[in-house]
Structures are given as C-alpha cells and as structure tokens.
GROMACS .gro file of C-alpha atoms in nm:
model
  319
    1MET     CA    1  -0.441   1.505   1.559
    2MET     CA    2  -0.438   1.642   1.208
    3ASP     CA    3  -0.763   1.664   1.018
    4SER     CA    4  -0.844   1.372   0.790
    5VAL     CA    5  -0.904   1.404   0.420
    6PRO     CA    6  -1.235   1.565   0.315
    7PRO     CA    7  -1.545   1.345   0.296
    8PRO     CA    8  -1.544   1.134  -0.021
    9ALA     CA    9  -1.750   1.221  -0.323
   10ILE     CA   10  -2.035   0.983  -0.402
   11VAL     CA   11  -1.916   0.724  -0.655
   12ARG     CA   12  -2.170   0.504  -0.826
   13PRO     CA   13  -2.104   0.128  -0.822
   14ALA     CA   14  -1.969   0.001  -1.152
   15PRO     CA   15  -2.207  -0.219  -1.355
   16ASP     CA   16  -2.156  -0.595  -1.354
   17CYS     CA   17  -1.932  -0.743  -1.620
   18ASP     CA   18  -2.116  -0.894  -1.914
   19ALA     CA   19  -2.031  -1.235  -2.060
   20ALA     CA   20  -1.781  -1.095  -2.309
   21ALA     CA   21  -1.595  -0.900  -2.039
   22ARG     CA   22  -1.585  -1.204  -1.811
   23ALA     CA   23  -1.446  -1.422  -2.088
   24ARG     CA   24  -1.174  -1.166  -2.163
   25ILE     CA   25  -1.072  -1.132  -1.799
   26LEU     CA   26  -1.066  -1.506  -1.735
   27ALA     CA   27  -0.871  -1.584  -2.053
   28PRO     CA   28  -0.516  -1.715  -1.992
   29PRO     CA   29  -0.227  -1.472  -2.047
   30ARG     CA   30  -0.065  -1.441  -2.387
   31PRO     CA   31   0.270  -1.280  -2.478
   32GLY     CA   32   0.224  -0.903  -2.465
   33ASP     CA   33  -0.118  -0.936  -2.301
   34GLU     CA   34  -0.036  -1.009  -1.938
   35ALA     CA   35  -0.288  -0.765  -1.784
   36ALA     CA   36  -0.666  -0.789  -1.764
   37ALA     CA   37  -0.807  -0.436  -1.741
   38LEU     CA   38  -1.120  -0.422  -1.529
   39THR     CA   39  -1.381  -0.144  -1.541
   40CYS     CA   40  -1.687  -0.351  -1.441
   41SER     CA   41  -1.777  -0.536  -1.122
   42LEU     CA   42  -1.674  -0.900  -1.127
   43HIS     CA   43  -1.796  -1.208  -0.941
   44LEU     CA   44  -1.568  -1.512  -0.926
   45GLY     CA   45  -1.726  -1.840  -0.827
   46ARG     CA   46  -1.561  -2.154  -0.698
   47GLY     CA   47  -1.279  -2.269  -0.925
   48GLU     CA   48  -1.274  -1.949  -1.131
   49ARG     CA   49  -0.934  -1.782  -1.147
   50VAL     CA   50  -0.788  -1.469  -1.303
   51THR     CA   51  -0.436  -1.573  -1.403
   52ARG     CA   52  -0.335  -1.239  -1.556
   53ARG     CA   53  -0.257  -0.921  -1.364
   54LEU     CA   54  -0.588  -0.764  -1.267
   55LEU     CA   55  -0.549  -0.398  -1.362
   56LEU     CA   56  -0.778  -0.123  -1.232
   57GLU     CA   57  -0.661   0.199  -1.392
   58GLY     CA   58  -0.792   0.553  -1.386
   59ALA     CA   59  -1.136   0.687  -1.304
   60ALA     CA   60  -1.290   0.428  -1.538
   61ALA     CA   61  -1.222   0.171  -1.264
   62SER     CA   62  -1.392   0.375  -0.989
   63GLY     CA   63  -1.671   0.193  -0.810
   64VAL     CA   64  -1.554  -0.151  -0.922
   65THR     CA   65  -1.613  -0.442  -0.684
   66VAL     CA   66  -1.456  -0.786  -0.719
   67THR     CA   67  -1.637  -1.048  -0.511
   68CYS     CA   68  -1.514  -1.405  -0.475
   69ASP     CA   69  -1.705  -1.708  -0.360
   70GLY     CA   70  -1.418  -1.953  -0.391
   71GLY     CA   71  -1.250  -1.760  -0.675
   72THR     CA   72  -0.880  -1.675  -0.705
   73ILE     CA   73  -0.678  -1.383  -0.842
   74GLY     CA   74  -0.315  -1.401  -0.942
   75PRO     CA   75  -0.059  -1.600  -1.138
   76GLY     CA   76   0.067  -1.774  -0.827
   77GLU     CA   77   0.426  -1.876  -0.771
   78ALA     CA   78   0.532  -1.786  -1.125
   79GLY     CA   79   0.440  -1.423  -1.058
   80THR     CA   80   0.749  -1.327  -0.859
   81GLY     CA   81   0.889  -1.049  -1.080
   82LEU     CA   82   0.877  -0.683  -0.984
   83LEU     CA   83   0.588  -0.608  -1.220
   84ASP     CA   84   0.409  -0.943  -1.186
   85PHE     CA   85   0.132  -0.804  -0.969
   86ALA     CA   86  -0.173  -1.006  -0.886
   87VAL     CA   87  -0.371  -0.682  -0.848
   88GLU     CA   88  -0.262  -0.336  -0.961
   89VAL     CA   89  -0.469  -0.026  -0.886
   90ARG     CA   90  -0.310   0.279  -1.044
   91ALA     CA   91  -0.366   0.630  -1.173
   92ARG     CA   92  -0.300   0.750  -1.526
   93PRO     CA   93  -0.059   1.044  -1.574
   94PRO     CA   94  -0.206   1.381  -1.670
   95ALA     CA   95  -0.306   1.436  -2.030
   96PRO     CA   96  -0.099   1.689  -2.228
   97GLY     CA   97  -0.173   2.039  -2.103
   98SER     CA   98  -0.330   1.916  -1.779
   99SER     CA   99  -0.193   1.868  -1.427
  100ARG     CA  100  -0.475   1.640  -1.309
  101TRP     CA  101  -0.400   1.272  -1.262
  102ASP     CA  102  -0.675   1.030  -1.364
  103ARG     CA  103  -0.716   0.813  -1.056
  104PRO     CA  104  -0.952   0.534  -0.949
  105THR     CA  105  -1.144   0.557  -0.623
  106ASP     CA  106  -1.380   0.333  -0.424
  107VAL     CA  107  -1.249  -0.003  -0.540
  108THR     CA  108  -1.335  -0.311  -0.330
  109ILE     CA  109  -1.198  -0.665  -0.344
  110ARG     CA  110  -1.389  -0.898  -0.114
  111GLY     CA  111  -1.347  -1.263  -0.017
  112CYS     CA  112  -1.077  -1.347  -0.271
  113ALA     CA  113  -0.771  -1.568  -0.260
  114ILE     CA  114  -0.493  -1.345  -0.395
  115LEU     CA  115  -0.174  -1.518  -0.508
  116GLY     CA  116   0.101  -1.260  -0.543
  117HIS     CA  117   0.130  -0.896  -0.455
  118VAL     CA  118  -0.107  -0.600  -0.458
  119ARG     CA  119   0.021  -0.256  -0.561
  120VAL     CA  120  -0.176   0.068  -0.529
  121TRP     CA  121  -0.004   0.374  -0.672
  122GLY     CA  122  -0.038   0.717  -0.831
  123MET     CA  123   0.262   0.938  -0.913
  124GLY     CA  124   0.501   0.649  -0.867
  125MET     CA  125   0.521   0.287  -0.760
  126ASN     CA  126   0.754   0.396  -0.480
  127GLY     CA  127   0.914   0.709  -0.335
  128GLN     CA  128   1.190   0.713  -0.596
  129GLY     CA  129   0.975   0.753  -0.910
  130PRO     CA  130   1.064   1.047  -1.139
  131ALA     CA  131   0.727   1.224  -1.102
  132VAL     CA  132   0.738   1.180  -0.724
  133ARG     CA  133   1.091   1.315  -0.707
  134GLU     CA  134   1.011   1.619  -0.921
  135SER     CA  135   0.700   1.705  -0.718
  136SER     CA  136   0.890   1.665  -0.391
  137HIS     CA  137   1.126   1.950  -0.477
  138SER     CA  138   0.860   2.214  -0.409
  139LEU     CA  139   0.612   2.283  -0.132
  140GLY     CA  140   0.266   2.128  -0.153
  141HIS     CA  141   0.405   1.787  -0.247
  142THR     CA  142   0.197   1.589   0.004
  143GLU     CA  143  -0.126   1.739  -0.129
  144ARG     CA  144  -0.024   1.681  -0.492
  145ALA     CA  145   0.074   1.320  -0.426
  146GLN     CA  146  -0.254   1.248  -0.249
  147ALA     CA  147  -0.461   1.413  -0.523
  148ALA     CA  148  -0.282   1.196  -0.782
  149ALA     CA  149  -0.312   0.859  -0.607
  150PRO     CA  150  -0.599   0.611  -0.577
  151ALA     CA  151  -0.827   0.664  -0.278
  152ARG     CA  152  -1.055   0.436  -0.077
  153VAL     CA  153  -0.932   0.101  -0.206
  154SER     CA  154  -1.045  -0.186   0.018
  155ILE     CA  155  -0.938  -0.549   0.049
  156LEU     CA  156  -1.177  -0.735   0.276
  157ASP     CA  157  -1.195  -1.096   0.400
  158ALA     CA  158  -0.917  -1.202   0.163
  159ALA     CA  159  -0.640  -1.462   0.180
  160ILE     CA  160  -0.318  -1.315   0.039
  161THR     CA  161  -0.019  -1.539  -0.029
  162ALA     CA  162   0.314  -1.370  -0.106
  163PHE     CA  163   0.587  -1.526  -0.317
  164GLY     CA  164   0.887  -1.313  -0.226
  165ARG     CA  165   0.755  -0.962  -0.295
  166ILE     CA  166   0.578  -0.731  -0.051
  167PRO     CA  167   0.217  -0.852  -0.066
  168VAL     CA  168   0.050  -0.513   0.003
  169TYR     CA  169   0.230  -0.196  -0.108
  170LEU     CA  170   0.074   0.151  -0.105
  171GLY     CA  171   0.264   0.399  -0.321
  172PRO     CA  172   0.316   0.765  -0.235
  173GLY     CA  173  -0.004   0.959  -0.167
  174VAL     CA  174  -0.252   0.670  -0.144
  175THR     CA  175  -0.530   0.761   0.102
  176GLY     CA  176  -0.817   0.579   0.269
  177PHE     CA  177  -0.694   0.225   0.200
  178THR     CA  178  -0.848  -0.059   0.404
  179LEU     CA  179  -0.718  -0.411   0.468
  180ARG     CA  180  -0.960  -0.585   0.701
  181GLY     CA  181  -1.048  -0.938   0.811
  182SER     CA  182  -0.782  -1.097   0.593
  183ARG     CA  183  -0.506  -1.358   0.622
  184ILE     CA  184  -0.160  -1.273   0.492
  185GLY     CA  185   0.089  -1.559   0.448
  186GLY     CA  186   0.373  -1.683   0.234
  187THR     CA  187   0.713  -1.514   0.217
  188SER     CA  188   0.840  -1.160   0.156
  189SER     CA  189   1.200  -1.048   0.129
  190ALA     CA  190   1.099  -0.722   0.300
  191THR     CA  191   0.770  -0.639   0.478
  192ALA     CA  192   0.411  -0.762   0.452
  193VAL     CA  193   0.255  -0.414   0.432
  194TYR     CA  194   0.437  -0.099   0.320
  195LEU     CA  195   0.280   0.245   0.355
  196ASP     CA  196   0.500   0.476   0.148
  197ALA     CA  197   0.572   0.847   0.181
  198GLU     CA  198   0.285   1.097   0.181
  199SER     CA  199   0.018   0.824   0.211
  200ALA     CA  200  -0.244   0.855   0.484
  201ASP     CA  201  -0.560   0.733   0.654
  202ALA     CA  202  -0.517   0.360   0.598
  203VAL     CA  203  -0.700   0.108   0.816
  204ILE     CA  204  -0.524  -0.224   0.879
  205ALA     CA  205  -0.763  -0.404   1.111
  206ASP     CA  206  -0.861  -0.752   1.231
  207ASN     CA  207  -0.612  -0.935   1.008
  208SER     CA  208  -0.394  -1.239   1.071
  209PHE     CA  209  -0.029  -1.203   0.963
  210ASP     CA  210   0.161  -1.531   0.951
  211ILE     CA  211   0.418  -1.451   0.686
  212ARG     CA  212   0.794  -1.497   0.678
  213THR     CA  213   0.942  -1.151   0.624
  214GLY     CA  214   1.294  -1.017   0.587
  215ARG     CA  215   1.227  -0.730   0.826
  216GLU     CA  216   0.933  -0.579   1.017
  217VAL     CA  217   0.583  -0.686   0.915
  218VAL     CA  218   0.435  -0.335   0.870
  219ALA     CA  219   0.638  -0.030   0.761
  220ILE     CA  220   0.490   0.317   0.812
  221ASP     CA  221   0.730   0.527   0.605
  222GLY     CA  222   0.640   0.896   0.616
  223SER     CA  223   0.274   0.794   0.630
  224ALA     CA  224   0.022   0.959   0.862
  225ARG     CA  225  -0.310   0.906   1.041
  226ASN     CA  226  -0.319   0.531   0.989
  227ARG     CA  227  -0.497   0.286   1.221
  228ILE     CA  228  -0.334  -0.054   1.284
  229THR     CA  229  -0.575  -0.227   1.523
  230GLY     CA  230  -0.698  -0.570   1.624
  231ASN     CA  231  -0.442  -0.765   1.421
  232ASP     CA  232  -0.266  -1.089   1.511
  233PHE     CA  233   0.103  -1.090   1.416
  234ALA     CA  234   0.324  -1.401   1.408
  235LEU     CA  235   0.663  -1.228   1.389
  236HIS     CA  236   0.900  -1.524   1.343
  237GLY     CA  237   1.175  -1.327   1.516
  238GLU     CA  238   1.128  -1.003   1.319
  239GLY     CA  239   0.980  -0.669   1.425
  240GLY     CA  240   0.611  -0.590   1.414
  241VAL     CA  241   0.547  -0.226   1.318
  242ARG     CA  242   0.810   0.039   1.248
  243LEU     CA  243   0.733   0.410   1.208
  244TYR     CA  244   1.000   0.617   1.033
  245ARG     CA  245   1.077   0.847   0.740
  246ASN     CA  246   1.297   0.712   0.461
  247CYS     CA  247   1.503   1.028   0.416
  248GLY     CA  248   1.654   1.113   0.080
  249GLU     CA  249   1.634   0.786  -0.112
  250GLY     CA  250   1.630   0.847  -0.487
  251GLY     CA  251   1.677   1.222  -0.434
  252THR     CA  252   1.315   1.255  -0.322
  253VAL     CA  253   1.241   1.493  -0.037
  254ARG     CA  254   1.005   1.335   0.215
  255HIS     CA  255   0.763   1.603   0.336
  256GLN     CA  256   0.522   1.424   0.568
  257THR     CA  257   0.631   1.271   0.897
  258PRO     CA  258   0.506   0.938   1.039
  259SER     CA  259   0.265   1.114   1.272
  260ASP     CA  260  -0.080   1.070   1.430
  261ASN     CA  261  -0.086   0.695   1.374
  262VAL     CA  262  -0.271   0.455   1.606
  263VAL     CA  263  -0.120   0.110   1.666
  264THR     CA  264  -0.331  -0.048   1.943
  265GLY     CA  265  -0.517  -0.363   2.034
  266ASN     CA  266  -0.282  -0.590   1.838
  267THR     CA  267  -0.127  -0.920   1.945
  268PHE     CA  268   0.240  -0.983   1.864
  269ARG     CA  269   0.372  -1.338   1.894
  270GLY     CA  270   0.725  -1.464   1.841
  271ALA     CA  271   0.925  -1.142   1.858
  272GLY     CA  272   1.304  -1.174   1.863
  273LEU     CA  273   1.487  -1.153   2.194
  274PHE     CA  274   1.609  -0.799   2.125
  275THR     CA  275   1.327  -0.691   1.892
  276ALA     CA  276   1.050  -0.460   2.014
  277PRO     CA  277   0.715  -0.522   1.844
  278VAL     CA  278   0.647  -0.150   1.779
  279VAL     CA  279   0.911   0.121   1.738
  280VAL     CA  280   0.835   0.490   1.674
  281ASN     CA  281   1.101   0.698   1.494
  282SER     CA  282   1.301   0.383   1.429
  283ARG     CA  283   1.560   0.536   1.192
  284ASN     CA  284   1.610   0.904   1.282
  285GLY     CA  285   1.861   0.973   1.008
  286TRP     CA  286   2.045   0.643   1.021
  287ASP     CA  287   2.020   0.561   0.652
  288ILE     CA  288   2.275   0.571   0.371
  289HIS     CA  289   2.039   0.775   0.149
  290CYS     CA  290   1.976   1.060   0.391
  291TRP     CA  291   2.178   1.327   0.211
  292ALA     CA  292   2.066   1.240  -0.142
  293ASP     CA  293   1.788   1.503  -0.124
  294SER     CA  294   2.002   1.797  -0.010
  295GLY     CA  295   1.942   2.151  -0.130
  296TYR     CA  296   1.578   2.225  -0.048
  297PRO     CA  297   1.456   2.429   0.251
  298PHE     CA  298   1.193   2.184   0.377
  299GLY     CA  299   1.118   1.827   0.479
  300SER     CA  300   1.385   1.561   0.499
  301SER     CA  301   1.618   1.785   0.297
  302ILE     CA  302   1.684   1.998   0.606
  303ASP     CA  303   1.613   1.741   0.879
  304ASN     CA  304   1.690   1.373   0.836
  305ARG     CA  305   1.515   1.273   1.156
  306ASP     CA  306   1.185   1.086   1.148
  307ASN     CA  307   1.004   1.350   1.359
  308GLY     CA  308   0.695   1.137   1.417
  309THR     CA  309   0.457   1.294   1.672
  310GLY     CA  310   0.111   1.222   1.810
  311ASN     CA  311   0.141   0.845   1.763
  312VAL     CA  312  -0.052   0.612   1.997
  313VAL     CA  313   0.112   0.270   2.023
  314GLU     CA  314  -0.041   0.109   2.329
  315PRO     CA  315  -0.198  -0.100   2.459
  316ASN     CA  316  -0.086  -0.401   2.257
  317ARG     CA  317  -0.029  -0.758   2.371
  318THR     CA  318   0.301  -0.942   2.336
  319GLU     CA  319   0.325  -1.319   2.371
   0.00000   0.00000   0.00000
C-alpha cells in the first residue's frame, strides 16, 4: 500500500454565522446572485432552507460546519443544470505571481437534506479542465492537483436527492473526502459518486444507495487509496463499483492509477444478469479518448491500460 497523505494541519472551527449572515444565506436567489458564499458555521433548523447554491470557496471557508436539524440545502428539482449545484466546495486559482491555489479544508455538512448535486473541486471541475490538462503534461501532476484541491470535506448523516446530475462528484486531486451514514436517492444520468483522476483517500462508508443511475453507482477513475465499506447498494440492474483510468479524455494525461483501494463489507442488491457488482480495471484502454493525450513519456500517454494494483474487493455480499 502507498503511504497516505501527511497528517492534516490543525484548522480552527469557523465562528457561527451572525444574524446578518444567516439572513443573507437564507435569502431567495435573485438574477445574478444565485450563490450564497459561506465562511461561517451555519445551523439550519426545521423548515429552514438554503435555496441558492451554497458556496464554500478558498481558505476562508476552512473549518466551516453546516448542521441541520430538519433543514434543507438546494434548489430542488429546478436545479438540474450543469452549474446548478446544491453545494459547491472549491479552490480559488493562484493570485498573479503565485503558484499556490487557495483551497478550503476541514468542511463538514451534517444531518442535512441536500436537493441536487455536490461538487468538490480544485484545478478543474473534471479531468478535462484547462488547468488540469496543462499540469498533466509534466511530471508531478498528481501532487500539484492534490495540493490545489479541497481536502477533508465530510458529508455525514445526510439525505441526498439527485435530479439527473451526479449527486457527489470529487474533482481531480480532492483528498480525504468522507461520505458516511447517508442516504442517496433520486436519479442520475451517470453515477451516484464519481472520484476523478488524481483524487485519493476518500471514505464512502455505511451509506444507503437507492438511486436510479445510467451506469455503475460508484466510479473510481484514476483515484487511489479509497475505502468503500459497509454500504448498501440497490443497483437496479446496473453495476456497483468500477475501478478504471479514463485515458486521454480532453487531452489530459492521467498519472495516477486506480490502486490500493478497499471495496469490502458492502451489500449489492439487484445486479443485472451479466453485471458484476465490482470490477477492477474495467476499461483497460477501451475508450474512444485514449489517444487524445499522446506525446508525453508518462502515465496514460504511454499506456492506456488501467493498471490498478493492490486493490482489495472482497468480501462483499450479493443478493
């Protein structure tokens, strides 16, 4: 097994939101003001709802906790567009003359009903972003992506309802994410959880997935050292967990392989007749994008195979 990321720095909890901040965050959206930036810790009681995109951006959002006792986050069914996130946790690009991304860490969302999708990202929302692509064309990309992305974001005891988009998406380089004790439902045209290239050390544990997806429920795409344990998956004829490397898409070289992941102690119900619940190295170069990153002497540019190693994928239970 590869070593995990270094121990986290101590981050002080963010102060509670005052009355003015609460009023601003709970205000309904207006044209040009669809996001509610959050840099203080927020408590949502029964019947309280944030109907704008809840935005946690940069180090100013580090240490923020959102706790719900009957509260709700998200625009609901109207929020189906690509950028209509319910929750967005993102880094700010480097200031002029600097190479350091301004990222949030140690963000916790606990006990909330989340209507819509959650996106956590740093260099890019996905593996095809311009900054991700540029970084991928030289060695050290995995380390740069991880240093740029949010770290230690947790969603605990939540109820997430998807309305067509992937409900939980970790962009390239996100580390230390936790989804625990939550229920994930609704519909997604793709997966329920997507762990994108160069991300690592996520914990997806003790959740209930009963969501209609267009493909597998959890995608581990060039992501490493993740733990998928103790979950209950209702598959509705689709796959459960797929481990692969999405070679070449967008001209981005994928450096990290889907290695050293643990997928054990899960229950898979309702798999298709010819669909295995867990598949390691599920693509191995069978993708139309695989040659789009040619010309570099490393990563998926020289080898389109998934090359996942050290993965533990049993025991699991299939019903």
